[in-house]
Amino acid sequence: MTDSNGDGKLEVKQASKEVKESENVAEKYSAMTVKNTDMNVGELSAAFTAVPTLKSVKKQIQFANQEDKQEFSKFPTKAGRRSLSRSISQSSTDSYSSAASYTDSSDDESSPREKNQANTKGNSDFCVKNIKQAEFGRREIEIAEQDMSALMALRKRAQGEKPLAGAKIVGCTHITAQTAVLVETLVALGAQCRWTACNIYSTQNEVAAALAESGVAVFAWKGESEDDFWWCIDRCVNTEGWQANMILDDGGDLTHWVYKKYPNVFKKTQGIVEESVTGVHRLYQLSKAGKLCVPAMNVNDSVTKQKFDNLYCCRESILDGLKRTTDVMFGGKQVVVCGYGEVGKGCCMALKALGAIVCITEIDPICALQGCMDGFRVVKLNEVIRSMDMVITCTGNKNVVSREQLDRMKNGCIVCNMGHSNTEIDVASLRTPELTWERVRSQVDHVIWPDGKRVILLAEGRLLNLSCSTVPSFVLSITATTQALALIELYNAPEGRYKQDVYLLPKKMDEYVASLHLPNFDAHLTELSDEQAKYMGLNKNGPFKPNYYRY
Amino acid sequence: MSVQVVAGKMAEVELKDVPTKDLSPISPKSVEKEGIKTEPSSAVSAAASPTAEPSPNPTKMPQASAMKRPDQQQNGGEAFVNQDGTVAEAPRMKKIQFADQKQEFNKRPSKIGRRSLSRSISQSSTDSYSSDSSDDETSPRDKQQKNSKGSADFCIKNIKQADFGRREIEIAEQEMPALMALRKRAQGEKPLAGAKIVGCTHITAQTAVLMETLAALGAQCRWAACNIYSTQNEVAAALAEGGFSVFAWKGESEDDFWWCIDRCVNLEGWQPNMILDDGGDLTHWIYKKYPNMFKKIKGIVEESVTGVHRLYQLSKAGKLCVPAMNVNDSVTKQKFDNLYCCRESILDGLKRTTDVMFGGKQVVVCGYGEVGKGCSAALKAMGSIVYVTEIDPICALQACMDGFRLVKLSEVIRQVDIVITCTGNKNVVVREYLDRMKNGCIVCNMGHSNTEIDVASLRTPELTWERVRSQVDHVIWPDGKRIVLLAEGRLLNLSCSTVPTFVLSITATTQALALIELYNAPEGRYKQDVYLLPKKMDEYVASLHLPTFDAHLTELTDEQAKYLGLNKNGPFKPNYYRY
C-alpha cells in the first residue's frame, strides 16, 4: 500500500507469508479467515486499483503518485451495492488507505522504533507509526462501534460489575478498528491492556494511534519487519512492574514467545484465549506434551464462530468473489464444489439459489449423504470435469484439482479456491512453458493452452474469499464478543474449574454471544415459563442443549 | 369422492371411538413423567421421542414400549381410516364395532391408502393379516405350532402365513440395499460367528431383513416384540419358518408381552451374549430376573431415546455391568429421523389432512432444532412466509441467518394461517393463543408427544368440537371462529404421515454395525459404560447408503491423506465436528 504500483510486490510478500503459514497451519481453513482478514483489505483495494491503473496508469503513477493514490483510496467508497456492514468496513479501509497516503506524503521513512512519541497525556509507553493520526483513528473506531452492537451491549451491561477488574491482558491480534472496539470494551470492563499485532501487514496505523492516545500500550504498525514483529511482542510482555495475567492470542506467536522467553509469566497467568486454528493446534500439541501450564480456551471452535466464519460467510462471499472477479452469471451454469463441509454447504446453497446446477465431491460418507439429501449429485471430479463451467474447492486438502484435471477442463472454465491456503489447486503445475499466463485483471489470470483453451484461475489459487471479497464486521463482532466472554470466563472462574488443558467455550457463553447479536435482526427470543423449564429440566437462562448437540 | 363416502361412514366409528379417546388423557400423564426425564436429550428430536403417542389403550401398553414406530403403526391405523378411500372397507368397519377395541386397532392400519412406497409395503402386509378374518381367537400361547423343519421353538399367530411374510421380507430387502450390501460384504468373514443375540424390537419386514442379515453374518437370534401392537404376524411367521425363535404376535396383552420376552431369554442350554433392545424392556427384564446372564454378555445395543435414558441412569448408578452402545444418537440416524424425515412429512401430513395450499401462507414454526429446521425449509420452499420462535439464542441466530423472522408467538398469533410446534416442550400453544388465532388457523404438533398444544384446555363446554375427518377436528368458538386441530395435538408425522423404509434402513444398518463392533471389540476397549457409535461405523453406515443415490465418493490419495493426517478410510472428522 505504501507503493501503489507495488501491487505485485505486495502479493509476493503475502504469498510468502501464506506459505509460511501453511506449514504450521492446521488443516482447517477457518484460521485463515481470521488471520488473513485484514491482509485481504490490502489485497482487495489492490484489486480495485489494479483494474483502472494496472497497465496504462502505471507510468503515470510515477509523476501523479499523489492523485493516483487519492483515487485509489476513494475507489472503494464508490462501490455501490454493498450490505451495510460491508460498506462500513469498506469505508474504513477507505479512510485507512487515505491515512496511508497521509503517512506516505510526509515521506516518513524512519522506523517507529526510533521515534519518540508521547500521547497528549504525556504517556509514551507505546510504539505506533504516528500518534498524530489518533483523531482519525478514533473516527474509524466509532464507525466500527456502530457495527458491533453486541460488543457495545456487553460493554454497557457489564460496565457496572467490572468483571475484568484487575485483569492484565496482553494481546496479540490484528489491530483494526474492530479490535480496537474489543480492546476498549475490555478496558471498560476493568482490564489493563497491552497490545501487539499478530500480522506484519494488517495493522491500521491510525487505529493503533487512537488506541495509544487513549492510554492502551500498543506496539504495532503496518509493514513491520520480522525483527520488528518480535520486538513488539517483547515490548508488550516485558515491562517492569507489570505482569500479564491473561493472554489473548491469535496464531500462538505471543504464547510461544512468553513460553520461550518468560516462562515465569505463566505462574501468574490465569489463562490463554486463542482464536486461530494454528494457535489452537499449537496449544493442543503443548497440552499433549504435558507442557501447557495454564488453562487455555479454544474460541475458534465455538458454535457461533464456526458457523459464521464458514457457513454464513462463505455463502455470501462465494457469489461476491466470483462476481467481482469475473462478472459471471450463475443461472444454469454447471458447478462442481469439492468438499461438503461448512464451507462447501454454504457455497452450494448460494449457487443453487441462483439457479446453478451444482454437484459435489466428498470423501466423508456422512457429508456425502448430507449432500445427497440436500439435492446435490455426489460425483468424482474426474467424471464431470469436462462439462463444468466452474470448479470450486473447499476441502482443506491439497492437490484436489490436479494438472491432469485442468488439462481436461473446457474452455472458459473458472477455477477458484474457497478452502485452505493455496494448496488445493495445483497451481505450480500450470507454470510450464507451454502454457501462457495472461493477467486480465488483478486476481484474475487466463491460463492459455497451446490449442487456445483458456482456464480462468482466480487469485492464483489462493483463498477467493480473502483475496476477492471481504469479511463483514458482523462476523468480526461475533469473534470479538466470543473472545471477550472467554476472557471474562477464564478470569472469573473459581479456582480449579479449569485445569491445565485446552477448553472449548462453555455452551452458556456461546449462547450469550448469540443472544447479544439477536437484536441486529430485530429477533425476539421466546422465554421459557417456569413450568416449561421444569418440564424440560432446563435452567431458564440456558444452557439449552447438551454438549454433543450438533446444531 | 370415495373418501367422502368413507368419511361419512367414519362418523359412526368415530363415535365408537370416543370412549377410547377419553382414555387418552390418562396416558399422557404417565408419558409425561417419563417425558420429563427423557426430554433433555430428546428436546428437539421429535420423531425420536419414544414416549410419543398416548396409546389408546394406555393401561395395556407397557410404558416403555410406547416406542416410535409402534405408535406410528397404531396411529397409522387411527389416522388413515378416512384416507384410504376404498369403499370396500366400510363393511369391515361395522364388524369392528362389536369386535373388541384392540382388534379394531389391529385391523385399522390395514386400510391405508396413498402412501409412500415403503410404507405401503408394510401396510399391505398388515392388511393381509387382518384380511384373514379367520376369527382366530385362541391365544398363540395356547397353540402348538411347528415349522416345516419340525422346530417348535417359537410362538406366533399362525405359521401358515410364512409364505406371505417371505414375500414381504423380499420386498423390504429391495428397499434396504445397504443392509443387503453389508450382508454380502461381510458374509465371508462371518463377523458375528458365535454371537447369540437376543433382540426385542418391532417385528416388521425391515426387522426381518436385519435379523436375517445378522444370521447371515453368523449370529444365532432369538427375538421378541418391543411393542404389543406393532408385530407383523406374517413376517413373524416367515421368520419362525426360517428357523428363528420368534415370540411375538400382534395384539399381545401385557402379560403376553413379558411372557414372550421371558421365553426369548430363558432357555436351557442357550445363553445370549449380545442384546439388541428398543425401549429397554428386554434389558430391564434380564437385569431383574436373570442378572447372572450379564456375566456372559458382551454388550447391549439400544436404539430408542427411552432405552438410552434408562441405560444412562443405570450407568450413573454404577449398576451397568456390560458395555452399551447408544445408536440413537449416531449422526446419520439423528439427521434422518429428524431433519430429513420431518422436512418431508410436514408437507405430507398437512396435505393429507387439510389439503391446504402453502404458497403465501403465513406459518409460525415453534422451535428451530433439527425438526424445526426441516419444517421451515420445506415450507419456505413451497412459498410460505415462515416465522420462527425459539428459546435457544444459538438456534435463534441460525434461524435469522437462514432468513426467517424470529418472533414471539404472541406477536404473530393473530395473523398466522398455520401454527406448527416442534419444541419438545409442553404448553407451547396455550388456550390464550388459541383464543386469539384467526378463523381457519391450522394447529399441529411435530415435536414431542401430545404436550406441546394444550388440547385439554379446549375441552370446555363453550367450544364445539366437530370431527371433519379422522385426525382433523374443527374446534368452534361461540362466535363461529374455527380452529383446525390436527391429530388432537399428537405427533402429526406419526399420525398423518409415514416413515420411509430408507430411514428404517439407516437404523437397522446402524444396529447391525453396533452389534458387530461390540462383539468384535478387543477386550477392554469398551468398559461398563454407554458409548456412542464410533465415528468410523457411522461413516460406514452412510457409505452403505450412498449407492442408493448413485453417489460416487471420492477417495483420498496417499499424498492427500498424509497431508491431512487422516487414514484413507476414515474416520474423517474429529469427534466434536457438528456436520
mmCIF file of N, CA and C in Angstrom, chain A residues 145-187:
data_model
loop_
_atom_site.group_PDB
_atom_site.id
_atom_site.type_symbol
_atom_site.label_atom_id
_atom_site.label_comp_id
_atom_site.label_asym_id
_atom_site.label_seq_id
_atom_site.Cartn_x
_atom_site.Cartn_y
_atom_site.Cartn_z
ATOM 1 N N GLU A 145 -17.798 0.762 16.022
ATOM 2 C CA GLU A 145 -18.659 0.539 17.191
ATOM 3 C C GLU A 145 -20.111 0.377 16.778
ATOM 4 N N GLN A 146 -20.507 1.169 15.795
ATOM 5 C CA GLN A 146 -21.901 1.100 15.376
ATOM 6 C C GLN A 146 -22.238 -0.262 14.788
ATOM 7 N N ASP A 147 -21.242 -0.885 14.209
ATOM 8 C CA ASP A 147 -21.494 -2.161 13.573
ATOM 9 C C ASP A 147 -21.313 -3.336 14.527
ATOM 10 N N MET A 148 -20.769 -3.029 15.689
ATOM 11 C CA MET A 148 -20.514 -4.113 16.638
ATOM 12 C C MET A 148 -21.371 -3.904 17.859
ATOM 13 N N SER A 149 -22.651 -3.862 17.612
ATOM 14 C CA SER A 149 -23.562 -3.502 18.688
ATOM 15 C C SER A 149 -23.538 -4.525 19.814
ATOM 16 N N ALA A 150 -23.185 -5.770 19.470
ATOM 17 C CA ALA A 150 -23.172 -6.798 20.510
ATOM 18 C C ALA A 150 -22.099 -6.484 21.543
ATOM 19 N N LEU A 151 -20.931 -6.105 21.050
ATOM 20 C CA LEU A 151 -19.838 -5.791 21.963
ATOM 21 C C LEU A 151 -20.194 -4.556 22.787
ATOM 22 N N MET A 152 -20.847 -3.612 22.145
ATOM 23 C CA MET A 152 -21.243 -2.409 22.860
ATOM 24 C C MET A 152 -22.283 -2.747 23.918
ATOM 25 N N ALA A 153 -23.171 -3.674 23.570
ATOM 26 C CA ALA A 153 -24.184 -4.091 24.547
ATOM 27 C C ALA A 153 -23.517 -4.748 25.740
ATOM 28 N N LEU A 154 -22.518 -5.579 25.428
ATOM 29 C CA LEU A 154 -21.783 -6.238 26.507
ATOM 30 C C LEU A 154 -21.119 -5.191 27.392
ATOM 31 N N ARG A 155 -20.523 -4.188 26.736
ATOM 32 C CA ARG A 155 -19.843 -3.133 27.481
ATOM 33 C C ARG A 155 -20.826 -2.458 28.418
ATOM 34 N N LYS A 156 -21.985 -2.172 27.897
ATOM 35 C CA LYS A 156 -22.974 -1.473 28.701
ATOM 36 C C LYS A 156 -23.447 -2.342 29.861
ATOM 37 N N ARG A 157 -23.739 -3.632 29.544
ATOM 38 C CA ARG A 157 -24.302 -4.495 30.581
ATOM 39 C C ARG A 157 -23.328 -4.774 31.704
ATOM 40 N N ALA A 158 -22.051 -4.953 31.324
ATOM 41 C CA ALA A 158 -21.096 -5.426 32.331
ATOM 42 C C ALA A 158 -20.261 -4.293 32.907
ATOM 43 N N GLN A 159 -20.501 -3.065 32.445
ATOM 44 C CA GLN A 159 -19.668 -1.952 32.884
ATOM 45 C C GLN A 159 -19.760 -1.751 34.388
ATOM 46 N N GLY A 160 -20.948 -1.960 34.922
ATOM 47 C CA GLY A 160 -21.132 -1.773 36.347
ATOM 48 C C GLY A 160 -20.322 -2.775 37.165
ATOM 49 N N GLU A 161 -20.391 -4.020 36.757
ATOM 50 C CA GLU A 161 -19.733 -5.069 37.556
ATOM 51 C C GLU A 161 -18.228 -5.068 37.410
ATOM 52 N N LYS A 162 -17.743 -4.556 36.306
ATOM 53 C CA LYS A 162 -16.313 -4.632 36.004
ATOM 54 C C LYS A 162 -15.761 -6.046 36.219
ATOM 55 N N PRO A 163 -16.251 -6.991 35.437
ATOM 56 C CA PRO A 163 -15.826 -8.384 35.648
ATOM 57 C C PRO A 163 -14.345 -8.603 35.368
ATOM 58 N N LEU A 164 -13.694 -7.654 34.739
ATOM 59 C CA LEU A 164 -12.271 -7.839 34.464
ATOM 60 C C LEU A 164 -11.408 -6.931 35.332
ATOM 61 N N ALA A 165 -11.970 -6.391 36.403
ATOM 62 C CA ALA A 165 -11.192 -5.523 37.269
ATOM 63 C C ALA A 165 -9.960 -6.276 37.756
ATOM 64 N N GLY A 166 -8.802 -5.688 37.556
ATOM 65 C CA GLY A 166 -7.571 -6.344 37.992
ATOM 66 C C GLY A 166 -6.937 -7.219 36.927
ATOM 67 N N ALA A 167 -7.656 -7.459 35.839
ATOM 68 C CA ALA A 167 -7.068 -8.292 34.787
ATOM 69 C C ALA A 167 -6.018 -7.495 34.035
ATOM 70 N N LYS A 168 -4.893 -8.129 33.795
ATOM 71 C CA LYS A 168 -3.847 -7.506 32.992
ATOM 72 C C LYS A 168 -3.692 -8.346 31.742
ATOM 73 N N ILE A 169 -4.227 -7.820 30.676
ATOM 74 C CA ILE A 169 -4.322 -8.620 29.466
ATOM 75 C C ILE A 169 -3.265 -8.203 28.472
ATOM 76 N N VAL A 170 -2.517 -9.168 28.005
ATOM 77 C CA VAL A 170 -1.613 -8.878 26.909
ATOM 78 C C VAL A 170 -2.179 -9.573 25.677
ATOM 79 N N GLY A 171 -2.268 -8.804 24.596
ATOM 80 C CA GLY A 171 -2.961 -9.324 23.422
ATOM 81 C C GLY A 171 -2.122 -9.241 22.170
ATOM 82 N N CYS A 172 -2.350 -10.174 21.295
ATOM 83 C CA CYS A 172 -1.642 -10.189 20.021
ATOM 84 C C CYS A 172 -2.652 -10.589 18.950
ATOM 85 N N THR A 173 -3.235 -9.586 18.311
ATOM 86 C CA THR A 173 -4.242 -9.862 17.284
ATOM 87 C C THR A 173 -4.027 -8.881 16.141
ATOM 88 N N HIS A 174 -4.844 -9.002 15.122
ATOM 89 C CA HIS A 174 -4.845 -7.956 14.106
ATOM 90 C C HIS A 174 -5.266 -6.661 14.767
ATOM 91 N N ILE A 175 -4.606 -5.571 14.414
ATOM 92 C CA ILE A 175 -5.007 -4.309 15.019
ATOM 93 C C ILE A 175 -5.810 -3.517 14.010
ATOM 94 N N THR A 176 -7.105 -3.602 14.183
ATOM 95 C CA THR A 176 -8.031 -2.947 13.277
ATOM 96 C C THR A 176 -9.054 -2.218 14.130
ATOM 97 N N ALA A 177 -9.908 -1.493 13.453
ATOM 98 C CA ALA A 177 -10.935 -0.761 14.198
ATOM 99 C C ALA A 177 -11.766 -1.711 15.046
ATOM 100 N N GLN A 178 -12.036 -2.888 14.484
ATOM 101 C CA GLN A 178 -12.858 -3.842 15.237
ATOM 102 C C GLN A 178 -12.146 -4.321 16.496
ATOM 103 N N THR A 179 -10.845 -4.586 16.361
ATOM 104 C CA THR A 179 -10.077 -4.978 17.540
ATOM 105 C C THR A 179 -10.077 -3.860 18.560
ATOM 106 N N ALA A 180 -9.975 -2.645 18.070
ATOM 107 C CA ALA A 180 -9.960 -1.509 18.984
ATOM 108 C C ALA A 180 -11.234 -1.477 19.814
ATOM 109 N N VAL A 181 -12.351 -1.791 19.187
ATOM 110 C CA VAL A 181 -13.601 -1.830 19.944
ATOM 111 C C VAL A 181 -13.511 -2.898 21.024
ATOM 112 N N LEU A 182 -12.920 -4.026 20.663
ATOM 113 C CA LEU A 182 -12.742 -5.090 21.654
ATOM 114 C C LEU A 182 -11.851 -4.615 22.798
ATOM 115 N N VAL A 183 -10.712 -4.030 22.455
ATOM 116 C CA VAL A 183 -9.767 -3.604 23.478
ATOM 117 C C VAL A 183 -10.420 -2.582 24.400
ATOM 118 N N GLU A 184 -11.122 -1.652 23.816
ATOM 119 C CA GLU A 184 -11.743 -0.629 24.658
ATOM 120 C C GLU A 184 -12.872 -1.205 25.501
ATOM 121 N N THR A 185 -13.502 -2.240 24.978
ATOM 122 C CA THR A 185 -14.506 -2.916 25.801
ATOM 123 C C THR A 185 -13.843 -3.566 27.005
ATOM 124 N N LEU A 186 -12.718 -4.254 26.739
ATOM 125 C CA LEU A 186 -12.006 -4.903 27.838
ATOM 126 C C LEU A 186 -11.606 -3.865 28.879
ATOM 127 N N VAL A 187 -11.139 -2.714 28.411
ATOM 128 C CA VAL A 187 -10.748 -1.654 29.335
ATOM 129 C C VAL A 187 -11.963 -1.180 30.126
#
